[in-house]
JSON list of C-alpha atoms and ligand atoms in Angstrom, two decimals:
[
{"chain": "A", "resi": 1, "resn": "MET", "atom": "CA", "xyz": [106.76, 119.77, 81.93]},
{"chain": "A", "resi": 2, "resn": "ALA", "atom": "CA", "xyz": [109.51, 118.81, 84.32]},
{"chain": "A", "resi": 3, "resn": "GLN", "atom": "CA", "xyz": [109.66, 115.02, 85.45]},
{"chain": "A", "resi": 4, "resn": "PRO", "atom": "CA", "xyz": [108.90, 114.06, 88.96]},
{"chain": "A", "resi": 5, "resn": "ILE", "atom": "CA", "xyz": [111.86, 114.18, 91.29]},
{"chain": "A", "resi": 6, "resn": "TYR", "atom": "CA", "xyz": [112.79, 111.25, 93.54]},
{"chain": "A", "resi": 7, "resn": "ASN", "atom": "CA", "xyz": [115.59, 110.67, 95.90]},
{"chain": "A", "resi": 8, "resn": "LEU", "atom": "CA", "xyz": [116.28, 107.07, 95.31]},
{"chain": "A", "resi": 9, "resn": "HIS", "atom": "CA", "xyz": [119.23, 106.51, 97.83]},
{"chain": "A", "resi": 10, "resn": "ASN", "atom": "CA", "xyz": [118.35, 106.46, 101.41]},
{"chain": "A", "resi": 11, "resn": "HIS", "atom": "CA", "xyz": [119.56, 104.00, 104.24]},
{"chain": "A", "resi": 12, "resn": "THR", "atom": "CA", "xyz": [117.63, 103.06, 107.39]},
{"chain": "A", "resi": 13, "resn": "PRO", "atom": "CA", "xyz": [118.62, 101.19, 110.52]},
{"chain": "A", "resi": 14, "resn": "PHE", "atom": "CA", "xyz": [117.85, 98.12, 108.57]},
{"chain": "A", "resi": 15, "resn": "SER", "atom": "CA", "xyz": [121.49, 98.65, 107.15]},
{"chain": "A", "resi": 16, "resn": "ASP", "atom": "CA", "xyz": [123.46, 101.42, 108.34]},
{"chain": "A", "resi": 17, "resn": "GLY", "atom": "CA", "xyz": [121.22, 104.29, 108.24]},
{"chain": "A", "resi": 18, "resn": "ALA", "atom": "CA", "xyz": [120.34, 106.40, 111.23]},
{"chain": "A", "resi": 19, "resn": "TYR", "atom": "CA", "xyz": [116.77, 107.50, 110.29]},
{"chain": "A", "resi": 20, "resn": "THR", "atom": "CA", "xyz": [113.63, 105.40, 109.94]},
{"chain": "A", "resi": 21, "resn": "ILE", "atom": "CA", "xyz": [111.49, 105.36, 106.74]},
{"chain": "A", "resi": 22, "resn": "ASP", "atom": "CA", "xyz": [108.91, 107.59, 108.40]},
{"chain": "A", "resi": 23, "resn": "GLU", "atom": "CA", "xyz": [111.64, 110.05, 109.46]},
{"chain": "A", "resi": 24, "resn": "LEU", "atom": "CA", "xyz": [112.97, 110.02, 105.86]},
{"chain": "A", "resi": 25, "resn": "CYS", "atom": "CA", "xyz": [109.62, 110.65, 104.58]},
{"chain": "A", "resi": 26, "resn": "GLU", "atom": "CA", "xyz": [108.85, 113.60, 106.87]},
{"chain": "A", "resi": 27, "resn": "ALA", "atom": "CA", "xyz": [112.23, 115.09, 106.11]},
{"chain": "A", "resi": 28, "resn": "HIS", "atom": "CA", "xyz": [111.63, 114.96, 102.22]},
{"chain": "A", "resi": 29, "resn": "LEU", "atom": "CA", "xyz": [108.10, 116.38, 102.59]},
{"chain": "A", "resi": 30, "resn": "ALA", "atom": "CA", "xyz": [109.53, 119.21, 104.73]},
{"chain": "A", "resi": 31, "resn": "CYS", "atom": "CA", "xyz": [112.16, 120.26, 102.12]},
{"chain": "A", "resi": 32, "resn": "SER", "atom": "CA", "xyz": [110.89, 123.33, 100.48]},
{"chain": "A", "resi": 33, "resn": "ALA", "atom": "CA", "xyz": [113.70, 123.41, 97.97]},
{"chain": "A", "resi": 34, "resn": "VAL", "atom": "CA", "xyz": [112.47, 120.32, 96.10]},
{"chain": "A", "resi": 35, "resn": "PRO", "atom": "CA", "xyz": [108.93, 119.11, 95.42]},
{"chain": "A", "resi": 36, "resn": "PHE", "atom": "CA", "xyz": [109.53, 115.52, 95.92]},
{"chain": "A", "resi": 37, "resn": "GLU", "atom": "CA", "xyz": [107.03, 113.21, 94.47]},
{"chain": "A", "resi": 38, "resn": "GLY", "atom": "CA", "xyz": [108.58, 110.30, 96.34]},
{"chain": "A", "resi": 39, "resn": "ILE", "atom": "CA", "xyz": [111.71, 108.50, 97.77]},
{"chain": "A", "resi": 40, "resn": "GLY", "atom": "CA", "xyz": [113.36, 105.13, 97.41]},
{"chain": "A", "resi": 41, "resn": "ILE", "atom": "CA", "xyz": [114.74, 103.25, 100.37]},
{"chain": "A", "resi": 42, "resn": "SER", "atom": "CA", "xyz": [117.95, 101.42, 99.32]},
{"chain": "A", "resi": 43, "resn": "ASP", "atom": "CA", "xyz": [119.47, 99.53, 102.24]},
{"chain": "A", "resi": 44, "resn": "ASN", "atom": "CA", "xyz": [122.33, 97.08, 101.70]},
{"chain": "A", "resi": 45, "resn": "LEU", "atom": "CA", "xyz": [121.12, 93.52, 101.18]},
{"chain": "A", "resi": 46, "resn": "PHE", "atom": "CA", "xyz": [123.27, 90.49, 101.23]},
{"chain": "A", "resi": 47, "resn": "CYS", "atom": "CA", "xyz": [126.17, 91.99, 103.06]},
{"chain": "A", "resi": 48, "resn": "THR", "atom": "CA", "xyz": [126.19, 90.65, 106.71]},
{"chain": "A", "resi": 49, "resn": "PRO", "atom": "CA", "xyz": [129.66, 89.82, 107.64]},
{"chain": "A", "resi": 50, "resn": "SER", "atom": "CA", "xyz": [129.03, 86.07, 107.02]},
{"chain": "A", "resi": 51, "resn": "SER", "atom": "CA", "xyz": [128.53, 86.47, 103.25]},
{"chain": "A", "resi": 52, "resn": "ARG", "atom": "CA", "xyz": [132.10, 86.14, 102.67]},
{"chain": "A", "resi": 53, "resn": "GLU", "atom": "CA", "xyz": [132.11, 82.77, 104.02]},
{"chain": "A", "resi": 54, "resn": "ILE", "atom": "CA", "xyz": [128.98, 81.32, 102.40]},
{"chain": "A", "resi": 55, "resn": "GLN", "atom": "CA", "xyz": [129.51, 78.36, 100.27]},
{"chain": "A", "resi": 56, "resn": "GLY", "atom": "CA", "xyz": [127.07, 77.68, 97.42]},
{"chain": "A", "resi": 57, "resn": "GLU", "atom": "CA", "xyz": [123.74, 79.10, 96.41]},
{"chain": "A", "resi": 58, "resn": "ARG", "atom": "CA", "xyz": [121.59, 77.11, 98.81]},
{"chain": "A", "resi": 59, "resn": "GLN", "atom": "CA", "xyz": [123.34, 78.36, 101.89]},
{"chain": "A", "resi": 60, "resn": "PHE", "atom": "CA", "xyz": [123.40, 81.96, 100.56]},
{"chain": "A", "resi": 61, "resn": "GLU", "atom": "CA", "xyz": [119.51, 81.70, 100.16]},
{"chain": "A", "resi": 62, "resn": "ARG", "atom": "CA", "xyz": [119.10, 80.34, 103.47]},
{"chain": "A", "resi": 63, "resn": "THR", "atom": "CA", "xyz": [121.06, 83.01, 105.02]},
{"chain": "A", "resi": 64, "resn": "PHE", "atom": "CA", "xyz": [119.40, 85.89, 103.30]},
{"chain": "A", "resi": 65, "resn": "ALA", "atom": "CA", "xyz": [115.97, 84.97, 102.24]},
{"chain": "A", "resi": 66, "resn": "SER", "atom": "CA", "xyz": [114.17, 85.85, 105.42]},
{"chain": "A", "resi": 67, "resn": "GLU", "atom": "CA", "xyz": [116.12, 89.01, 105.75]},
{"chain": "A", "resi": 68, "resn": "THR", "atom": "CA", "xyz": [115.06, 90.05, 102.30]},
{"chain": "A", "resi": 69, "resn": "ARG", "atom": "CA", "xyz": [111.56, 89.36, 102.96]},
{"chain": "A", "resi": 70, "resn": "ASP", "atom": "CA", "xyz": [111.37, 91.26, 106.07]},
{"chain": "A", "resi": 71, "resn": "TYR", "atom": "CA", "xyz": [113.04, 94.32, 104.33]},
{"chain": "A", "resi": 72, "resn": "VAL", "atom": "CA", "xyz": [110.49, 94.11, 101.68]},
{"chain": "A", "resi": 73, "resn": "GLU", "atom": "CA", "xyz": [107.66, 93.78, 103.86]},
{"chain": "A", "resi": 74, "resn": "THR", "atom": "CA", "xyz": [108.91, 96.68, 105.95]},
{"chain": "A", "resi": 75, "resn": "VAL", "atom": "CA", "xyz": [109.16, 99.14, 103.07]},
{"chain": "A", "resi": 76, "resn": "HIS", "atom": "CA", "xyz": [105.80, 98.14, 101.53]},
{"chain": "A", "resi": 77, "resn": "ALA", "atom": "CA", "xyz": [104.07, 98.75, 104.85]},
{"chain": "A", "resi": 78, "resn": "ALA", "atom": "CA", "xyz": [105.59, 102.31, 104.72]},
{"chain": "A", "resi": 79, "resn": "ARG", "atom": "CA", "xyz": [104.45, 102.80, 101.16]},
{"chain": "A", "resi": 80, "resn": "ARG", "atom": "CA", "xyz": [100.86, 101.90, 102.29]},
{"chain": "A", "resi": 81, "resn": "ARG", "atom": "CA", "xyz": [101.26, 104.40, 105.30]},
{"chain": "A", "resi": 82, "resn": "TRP", "atom": "CA", "xyz": [102.31, 107.22, 102.91]},
{"chain": "A", "resi": 83, "resn": "ALA", "atom": "CA", "xyz": [100.08, 106.51, 100.23]},
{"chain": "A", "resi": 84, "resn": "GLY", "atom": "CA", "xyz": [98.77, 109.85, 98.83]},
{"chain": "A", "resi": 85, "resn": "LYS", "atom": "CA", "xyz": [101.38, 111.87, 100.51]},
{"chain": "A", "resi": 86, "resn": "LEU", "atom": "CA", "xyz": [104.68, 110.62, 99.18]},
{"chain": "A", "resi": 87, "resn": "ARG", "atom": "CA", "xyz": [105.51, 107.58, 96.86]},
{"chain": "A", "resi": 88, "resn": "VAL", "atom": "CA", "xyz": [107.88, 105.09, 98.66]},
{"chain": "A", "resi": 89, "resn": "PHE", "atom": "CA", "xyz": [109.92, 102.76, 96.41]},
{"chain": "A", "resi": 90, "resn": "CYS", "atom": "CA", "xyz": [111.62, 99.54, 97.69]},
{"chain": "A", "resi": 91, "resn": "GLY", "atom": "CA", "xyz": [115.01, 99.55, 96.18]},
{"chain": "A", "resi": 92, "resn": "CYS", "atom": "CA", "xyz": [118.20, 97.97, 97.61]},
{"chain": "A", "resi": 93, "resn": "GLU", "atom": "CA", "xyz": [121.98, 98.54, 97.22]},
{"chain": "A", "resi": 94, "resn": "ILE", "atom": "CA", "xyz": [124.36, 95.60, 96.60]},
{"chain": "A", "resi": 95, "resn": "ASN", "atom": "CA", "xyz": [128.13, 95.47, 97.10]},
{"chain": "A", "resi": 96, "resn": "TRP", "atom": "CA", "xyz": [129.44, 94.17, 93.85]},
{"chain": "A", "resi": 97, "resn": "PRO", "atom": "CA", "xyz": [132.72, 92.69, 95.01]},
{"chain": "A", "resi": 98, "resn": "LEU", "atom": "CA", "xyz": [131.13, 90.92, 97.93]},
{"chain": "A", "resi": 99, "resn": "ASN", "atom": "CA", "xyz": [128.22, 89.45, 95.82]},
{"chain": "A", "resi": 100, "resn": "LYS", "atom": "CA", "xyz": [129.37, 89.07, 92.03]},
{"chain": "A", "resi": 101, "resn": "SER", "atom": "CA", "xyz": [129.56, 85.27, 92.42]},
{"chain": "A", "resi": 102, "resn": "ASN", "atom": "CA", "xyz": [125.90, 85.02, 93.48]},
{"chain": "A", "resi": 103, "resn": "LEU", "atom": "CA", "xyz": [124.08, 87.12, 90.97]},
{"chain": "A", "resi": 104, "resn": "GLY", "atom": "CA", "xyz": [122.06, 84.24, 89.67]},
{"chain": "A", "resi": 105, "resn": "THR", "atom": "CA", "xyz": [120.68, 83.45, 93.14]},
{"chain": "A", "resi": 106, "resn": "ILE", "atom": "CA", "xyz": [120.21, 87.18, 94.03]},
{"chain": "A", "resi": 107, "resn": "ARG", "atom": "CA", "xyz": [118.28, 87.82, 90.97]},
{"chain": "A", "resi": 108, "resn": "GLU", "atom": "CA", "xyz": [115.79, 85.20, 92.05]},
{"chain": "A", "resi": 109, "resn": "MET", "atom": "CA", "xyz": [115.33, 86.76, 95.58]},
{"chain": "A", "resi": 110, "resn": "LEU", "atom": "CA", "xyz": [114.28, 90.26, 94.45]},
{"chain": "A", "resi": 111, "resn": "ASN", "atom": "CA", "xyz": [110.56, 89.85, 94.80]},
{"chain": "A", "resi": 112, "resn": "GLY", "atom": "CA", "xyz": [109.14, 93.10, 95.65]},
{"chain": "A", "resi": 113, "resn": "ILE", "atom": "CA", "xyz": [112.20, 95.17, 94.83]},
{"chain": "A", "resi": 114, "resn": "ASP", "atom": "CA", "xyz": [111.78, 98.05, 92.49]},
{"chain": "A", "resi": 115, "resn": "TYR", "atom": "CA", "xyz": [115.38, 98.87, 91.52]},
{"chain": "A", "resi": 116, "resn": "VAL", "atom": "CA", "xyz": [118.99, 97.84, 92.47]},
{"chain": "A", "resi": 117, "resn": "LEU", "atom": "CA", "xyz": [121.93, 100.08, 93.16]},
{"chain": "A", "resi": 118, "resn": "PHE", "atom": "CA", "xyz": [125.34, 98.32, 92.82]},
{"chain": "A", "resi": 119, "resn": "GLU", "atom": "CA", "xyz": [128.37, 99.93, 94.40]},
{"chain": "A", "resi": 120, "resn": "PHE", "atom": "CA", "xyz": [132.10, 99.32, 94.02]},
{"chain": "A", "resi": 121, "resn": "VAL", "atom": "CA", "xyz": [131.68, 98.07, 90.34]},
{"chain": "A", "resi": 122, "resn": "ASP", "atom": "CA", "xyz": [134.90, 97.79, 88.43]},
{"chain": "A", "resi": 123, "resn": "TRP", "atom": "CA", "xyz": [135.27, 97.61, 84.55]},
{"chain": "A", "resi": 124, "resn": "ALA", "atom": "CA", "xyz": [135.18, 93.97, 84.55]},
{"chain": "A", "resi": 125, "resn": "GLY", "atom": "CA", "xyz": [132.22, 93.99, 86.71]},
{"chain": "A", "resi": 126, "resn": "LEU", "atom": "CA", "xyz": [130.38, 96.52, 84.46]},
{"chain": "A", "resi": 127, "resn": "THR", "atom": "CA", "xyz": [130.93, 94.31, 81.48]},
{"chain": "A", "resi": 128, "resn": "LEU", "atom": "CA", "xyz": [129.71, 91.29, 83.36]},
{"chain": "A", "resi": 129, "resn": "LEU", "atom": "CA", "xyz": [126.57, 93.24, 84.55]},
{"chain": "A", "resi": 130, "resn": "ALA", "atom": "CA", "xyz": [125.95, 94.44, 81.14]},
{"chain": "A", "resi": 131, "resn": "ASN", "atom": "CA", "xyz": [125.85, 91.04, 79.57]},
{"chain": "A", "resi": 132, "resn": "GLN", "atom": "CA", "xyz": [122.89, 90.12, 81.96]},
{"chain": "A", "resi": 133, "resn": "ALA", "atom": "CA", "xyz": [121.26, 93.42, 83.09]},
{"chain": "A", "resi": 134, "resn": "ARG", "atom": "CA", "xyz": [118.13, 92.77, 80.83]},
{"chain": "A", "resi": 135, "resn": "ARG", "atom": "CA", "xyz": [117.55, 89.50, 82.58]},
{"chain": "A", "resi": 136, "resn": "TRP", "atom": "CA", "xyz": [117.08, 91.23, 85.83]},
{"chain": "A", "resi": 137, "resn": "PRO", "atom": "CA", "xyz": [113.68, 91.61, 87.04]},
{"chain": "A", "resi": 138, "resn": "CYS", "atom": "CA", "xyz": [113.81, 95.51, 87.75]},
{"chain": "A", "resi": 139, "resn": "PRO", "atom": "CA", "xyz": [116.16, 98.43, 86.72]},
{"chain": "A", "resi": 140, "resn": "VAL", "atom": "CA", "xyz": [119.81, 98.09, 87.73]},
{"chain": "A", "resi": 141, "resn": "GLY", "atom": "CA", "xyz": [122.26, 100.94, 88.10]},
{"chain": "A", "resi": 142, "resn": "LEU", "atom": "CA", "xyz": [125.62, 102.08, 89.55]},
{"chain": "A", "resi": 143, "resn": "SER", "atom": "CA", "xyz": [125.39, 104.23, 92.83]},
{"chain": "A", "resi": 144, "resn": "HIS", "atom": "CA", "xyz": [127.59, 107.22, 93.32]},
{"chain": "A", "resi": 145, "resn": "VAL", "atom": "CA", "xyz": [130.36, 106.22, 90.80]},
{"chain": "A", "resi": 146, "resn": "ASP", "atom": "CA", "xyz": [133.13, 108.57, 90.00]},
{"chain": "A", "resi": 147, "resn": "VAL", "atom": "CA", "xyz": [133.79, 107.34, 86.50]},
{"chain": "A", "resi": 148, "resn": "THR", "atom": "CA", "xyz": [137.26, 108.51, 86.17]},
{"chain": "A", "resi": 149, "resn": "ARG", "atom": "CA", "xyz": [138.21, 106.70, 89.49]},
{"chain": "A", "resi": 150, "resn": "ALA", "atom": "CA", "xyz": [136.16, 103.48, 88.86]},
{"chain": "A", "resi": 151, "resn": "PHE", "atom": "CA", "xyz": [137.17, 102.90, 85.23]},
{"chain": "A", "resi": 152, "resn": "PRO", "atom": "CA", "xyz": [140.63, 104.56, 84.93]},
{"chain": "A", "resi": 153, "resn": "THR", "atom": "CA", "xyz": [141.79, 102.71, 81.79]},
{"chain": "A", "resi": 154, "resn": "THR", "atom": "CA", "xyz": [138.50, 102.86, 79.93]},
{"chain": "A", "resi": 155, "resn": "SER", "atom": "CA", "xyz": [137.29, 105.82, 77.91]},
{"chain": "A", "resi": 156, "resn": "MET", "atom": "CA", "xyz": [134.02, 107.52, 79.15]},
{"chain": "A", "resi": 157, "resn": "ASP", "atom": "CA", "xyz": [132.66, 106.94, 75.66]},
{"chain": "A", "resi": 158, "resn": "GLN", "atom": "CA", "xyz": [132.88, 103.23, 76.11]},
{"chain": "A", "resi": 159, "resn": "VAL", "atom": "CA", "xyz": [131.56, 103.36, 79.57]},
{"chain": "A", "resi": 160, "resn": "VAL", "atom": "CA", "xyz": [128.56, 105.29, 78.59]},
{"chain": "A", "resi": 161, "resn": "ARG", "atom": "CA", "xyz": [127.85, 103.13, 75.53]},
{"chain": "A", "resi": 162, "resn": "THR", "atom": "CA", "xyz": [128.14, 100.00, 77.77]},
{"chain": "A", "resi": 163, "resn": "MET", "atom": "CA", "xyz": [125.73, 101.43, 80.12]},
{"chain": "A", "resi": 164, "resn": "ALA", "atom": "CA", "xyz": [123.13, 102.66, 77.58]},
{"chain": "A", "resi": 165, "resn": "ASN", "atom": "CA", "xyz": [123.13, 99.35, 75.43]},
{"chain": "A", "resi": 166, "resn": "ALA", "atom": "CA", "xyz": [122.56, 97.30, 78.76]},
{"chain": "A", "resi": 167, "resn": "ARG", "atom": "CA", "xyz": [120.17, 99.92, 80.12]},
{"chain": "A", "resi": 168, "resn": "ILE", "atom": "CA", "xyz": [122.15, 100.29, 83.45]},
{"chain": "A", "resi": 169, "resn": "PHE", "atom": "CA", "xyz": [121.30, 103.79, 84.84]},
{"chain": "A", "resi": 170, "resn": "TYR", "atom": "CA", "xyz": [123.72, 106.08, 86.30]},
{"chain": "A", "resi": 171, "resn": "GLU", "atom": "CA", "xyz": [123.35, 107.71, 89.73]},
{"chain": "A", "resi": 172, "resn": "ALA", "atom": "CA", "xyz": [123.90, 111.44, 90.00]},
{"chain": "A", "resi": 173, "resn": "ASN", "atom": "CA", "xyz": [124.63, 111.45, 93.99]},
{"chain": "A", "resi": 174, "resn": "THR", "atom": "CA", "xyz": [125.15, 114.39, 96.18]},
{"chain": "A", "resi": 175, "resn": "SER", "atom": "CA", "xyz": [128.59, 112.85, 97.34]},
{"chain": "A", "resi": 176, "resn": "LEU", "atom": "CA", "xyz": [129.91, 113.68, 93.91]},
{"chain": "A", "resi": 177, "resn": "MET", "atom": "CA", "xyz": [129.09, 117.46, 94.45]},
{"chain": "A", "resi": 178, "resn": "PRO", "atom": "CA", "xyz": [130.02, 119.88, 92.94]},
{"chain": "A", "resi": 179, "resn": "LEU", "atom": "CA", "xyz": [129.05, 117.90, 89.79]},
{"chain": "A", "resi": 180, "resn": "ALA", "atom": "CA", "xyz": [131.09, 120.45, 87.81]},
{"chain": "A", "resi": 181, "resn": "ASP", "atom": "CA", "xyz": [134.13, 118.53, 88.94]},
{"chain": "A", "resi": 182, "resn": "HIS", "atom": "CA", "xyz": [132.85, 115.79, 86.72]},
{"chain": "A", "resi": 183, "resn": "GLU", "atom": "CA", "xyz": [131.99, 118.06, 83.84]},
{"chain": "A", "resi": 184, "resn": "ARG", "atom": "CA", "xyz": [133.41, 115.85, 80.99]},
{"chain": "A", "resi": 185, "resn": "TRP", "atom": "CA", "xyz": [131.14, 113.04, 82.03]},
{"chain": "A", "resi": 186, "resn": "PHE", "atom": "CA", "xyz": [128.08, 115.03, 82.40]},
{"chain": "A", "resi": 187, "resn": "ASN", "atom": "CA", "xyz": [128.79, 116.49, 79.08]},
{"chain": "A", "resi": 188, "resn": "THR", "atom": "CA", "xyz": [129.07, 112.91, 77.70]},
{"chain": "A", "resi": 189, "resn": "LEU", "atom": "CA", "xyz": [125.70, 111.76, 79.06]},
{"chain": "A", "resi": 190, "resn": "PRO", "atom": "CA", "xyz": [123.46, 113.73, 77.02]},
{"chain": "A", "resi": 191, "resn": "ASN", "atom": "CA", "xyz": [124.45, 112.07, 73.75]},
{"chain": "A", "resi": 192, "resn": "HIS", "atom": "CA", "xyz": [123.36, 108.68, 75.05]},
{"chain": "A", "resi": 193, "resn": "ARG", "atom": "CA", "xyz": [120.31, 106.81, 76.16]},
{"chain": "A", "resi": 194, "resn": "VAL", "atom": "CA", "xyz": [121.27, 106.69, 79.82]},
{"chain": "A", "resi": 195, "resn": "THR", "atom": "CA", "xyz": [118.84, 106.93, 82.49]},
{"chain": "A", "resi": 196, "resn": "ILE", "atom": "CA", "xyz": [119.77, 108.96, 85.51]},
{"chain": "A", "resi": 197, "resn": "ALA", "atom": "CA", "xyz": [118.67, 108.39, 89.07]},
{"chain": "A", "resi": 198, "resn": "ILE", "atom": "CA", "xyz": [119.09, 110.98, 91.73]},
{"chain": "A", "resi": 199, "resn": "GLY", "atom": "CA", "xyz": [120.31, 110.07, 95.18]},
{"chain": "A", "resi": 200, "resn": "THR", "atom": "CA", "xyz": [121.92, 111.43, 98.40]},
{"chain": "A", "resi": 201, "resn": "ASP", "atom": "CA", "xyz": [123.06, 107.97, 100.14]},
{"chain": "A", "resi": 202, "resn": "THR", "atom": "CA", "xyz": [121.39, 109.31, 103.34]},
{"chain": "A", "resi": 203, "resn": "HIS", "atom": "CA", "xyz": [122.93, 107.78, 106.49]},
{"chain": "A", "resi": 204, "resn": "ASP", "atom": "CA", "xyz": [122.99, 109.99, 109.34]},
{"chain": "A", "resi": 205, "resn": "ASP", "atom": "CA", "xyz": [122.73, 113.51, 107.93]},
{"chain": "A", "resi": 206, "resn": "LEU", "atom": "CA", "xyz": [119.40, 114.85, 106.59]},
{"chain": "A", "resi": 207, "resn": "ASP", "atom": "CA", "xyz": [121.01, 118.05, 105.26]},
{"chain": "A", "resi": 208, "resn": "CYS", "atom": "CA", "xyz": [122.00, 116.36, 102.14]},
{"chain": "A", "resi": 209, "resn": "ILE", "atom": "CA", "xyz": [118.29, 116.17, 100.96]},
{"chain": "A", "resi": 210, "resn": "ASN", "atom": "CA", "xyz": [118.49, 119.93, 100.35]},
{"chain": "A", "resi": 211, "resn": "GLN", "atom": "CA", "xyz": [121.37, 119.36, 98.02]},
{"chain": "A", "resi": 212, "resn": "ILE", "atom": "CA", "xyz": [119.25, 117.62, 95.50]},
{"chain": "A", "resi": 213, "resn": "ALA", "atom": "CA", "xyz": [117.87, 121.04, 94.26]},
{"chain": "A", "resi": 214, "resn": "GLU", "atom": "CA", "xyz": [121.49, 121.79, 93.03]},
{"chain": "A", "resi": 215, "resn": "ILE", "atom": "CA", "xyz": [121.76, 118.38, 91.45]},
{"chain": "A", "resi": 216, "resn": "VAL", "atom": "CA", "xyz": [118.52, 118.79, 89.63]},
{"chain": "A", "resi": 217, "resn": "ARG", "atom": "CA", "xyz": [119.42, 122.32, 88.49]},
{"chain": "A", "resi": 218, "resn": "TYR", "atom": "CA", "xyz": [122.83, 121.01, 87.13]},
{"chain": "A", "resi": 219, "resn": "LEU", "atom": "CA", "xyz": [121.41, 118.16, 85.40]},
{"chain": "A", "resi": 220, "resn": "GLU", "atom": "CA", "xyz": [118.63, 120.23, 83.66]},
{"chain": "A", "resi": 221, "resn": "GLU", "atom": "CA", "xyz": [121.21, 122.75, 82.62]},
{"chain": "A", "resi": 222, "resn": "LYS", "atom": "CA", "xyz": [123.12, 119.94, 80.87]},
{"chain": "A", "resi": 223, "resn": "GLY", "atom": "CA", "xyz": [119.94, 119.03, 79.13]},
{"chain": "A", "resi": 224, "resn": "LEU", "atom": "CA", "xyz": [119.58, 115.72, 81.21]},
{"chain": "A", "resi": 225, "resn": "GLY", "atom": "CA", "xyz": [115.92, 116.82, 82.64]},
{"chain": "A", "resi": 226, "resn": "GLU", "atom": "CA", "xyz": [114.07, 114.29, 80.68]},
{"chain": "A", "resi": 227, "resn": "LYS", "atom": "CA", "xyz": [116.38, 111.43, 81.62]},
{"chain": "A", "resi": 228, "resn": "PHE", "atom": "CA", "xyz": [115.59, 110.97, 85.20]},
{"chain": "A", "resi": 229, "resn": "LEU", "atom": "CA", "xyz": [114.75, 107.42, 86.26]},
{"chain": "A", "resi": 230, "resn": "GLN", "atom": "CA", "xyz": [110.99, 106.86, 86.90]},
{"chain": "A", "resi": 231, "resn": "PRO", "atom": "CA", "xyz": [110.73, 103.76, 88.83]},
{"chain": "A", "resi": 232, "resn": "ARG", "atom": "CA", "xyz": [107.78, 101.44, 88.80]},
{"chain": "A", "resi": 233, "resn": "LEU", "atom": "CA", "xyz": [106.21, 99.84, 91.60]},
{"chain": "A", "resi": 234, "resn": "ARG", "atom": "CA", "xyz": [106.65, 96.04, 90.91]},
{"chain": "A", "resi": 235, "resn": "GLU", "atom": "CA", "xyz": [103.66, 94.89, 92.84]},
{"chain": "A", "resi": 236, "resn": "GLU", "atom": "CA", "xyz": [101.60, 97.03, 90.41]},
{"chain": "A", "resi": 237, "resn": "GLU", "atom": "CA", "xyz": [102.54, 94.77, 87.60]},
{"chain": "A", "resi": 238, "resn": "PRO", "atom": "CA", "xyz": [100.06, 92.00, 86.59]},
{"chain": "A", "resi": 239, "resn": "GLU", "atom": "CA", "xyz": [100.81, 88.50, 87.74]},
{"chain": "A", "resi": 240, "resn": "ARG", "atom": "CA", "xyz": [103.08, 87.01, 85.02]},
{"chain": "A", "resi": 241, "resn": "THR", "atom": "CA", "xyz": [102.63, 83.28, 85.80]},
{"chain": "A", "resi": 242, "resn": "THR", "atom": "CA", "xyz": [98.99, 82.66, 86.51]},
{"chain": "A", "resi": 243, "resn": "VAL", "atom": "CA", "xyz": [98.66, 78.99, 86.18]},
{"chain": "A", "resi": 244, "resn": "PRO", "atom": "CA", "xyz": [95.29, 77.70, 86.35]},
{"chain": "A", "resi": 245, "resn": "GLN", "atom": "CA", "xyz": [94.92, 74.99, 89.31]},
{"chain": "A", "resi": 246, "resn": "SER", "atom": "CA", "xyz": [94.13, 72.21, 86.92]},
{"chain": "A", "resi": 247, "resn": "ALA", "atom": "CA", "xyz": [97.06, 72.70, 84.75]},
{"chain": "A", "resi": 248, "resn": "SER", "atom": "CA", "xyz": [99.67, 72.84, 87.78]},
{"chain": "A", "resi": 249, "resn": "SER", "atom": "CA", "xyz": [98.29, 69.57, 89.48]},
{"chain": "A", "resi": 250, "resn": "ARG", "atom": "CA", "xyz": [98.42, 66.92, 86.73]},
{"chain": "B", "resi": 1, "resn": "ZN", "atom": "ZN1", "xyz": [124.49, 103.80, 99.78]}
]
C-alpha cells in the first residue's frame, strides 16, 4: 500500500510566496495527478534583513518571537479550516548561513512547528547539524539540495551516512527535475535509512504541484516509495511537562 503523499514545501505571503494557504489547499485538492493527503507550509522564518545585525540571543528572540507565533497561529487556523479535507502541516524554512549562530535560540522558538527545512547548508553546516539534529523538537531536513554542488569535496556515501545517522531528511524537490540528472544520488539513497520529503518550493507558480506525480513515480521506481516523510502534528503530542500546581509553587 502506497504511503500518503504530502507536498511539504510551500511559501505564502508570510514570506515570499504569492498564494495564501487556502489557495494552496484548493490547488492541491484540484490536482488530479496526485491524491494529496495534505500539504506543508514552509515559510522562511528568522530572516528579515535585520537578522544580520542582531546581537545576542535576547535581541534575536525579541525580534522574531512574535513573528513566529503569528505564523504558527495562522497555519494552525488554516489546519482547523481544512480539517477533514486536507491535512495542513506547519513547517518552516531556515536560511542556514544567516542563522547558524542562533540555532540554540531557534530550537527553543519552534513551538507548534512540525518540521524544519534548512537551505544553503554546506558540508561544515551538515556536520554541525548532524551533531545536534536529534536535539531538535521536530524532524529537520535539507531543502532542494543538489548534493554534488553543495558538497563538492565529500563523497555521496559520506553525505548519505551523515544524514542517515543523524536522521536528517532529504527533500526531493521539483526544482531538481529531471531527477534522472541526479541518478547517482538517487541510486545511493535506497541503501540507507534516509527519509525523503517531497516538495515544490511553491512561490508564484502553482503548475509545479502537478510535477509531484513525476517525482513520486521516479522515487517509487528507485524503491524509495516506503521512505516518504510522514510528519506528525506536534500539537497532537501529549504535554510533556505537566507540573502539578503545588509542585511548581514552592
Ligand atoms: Zn523554499
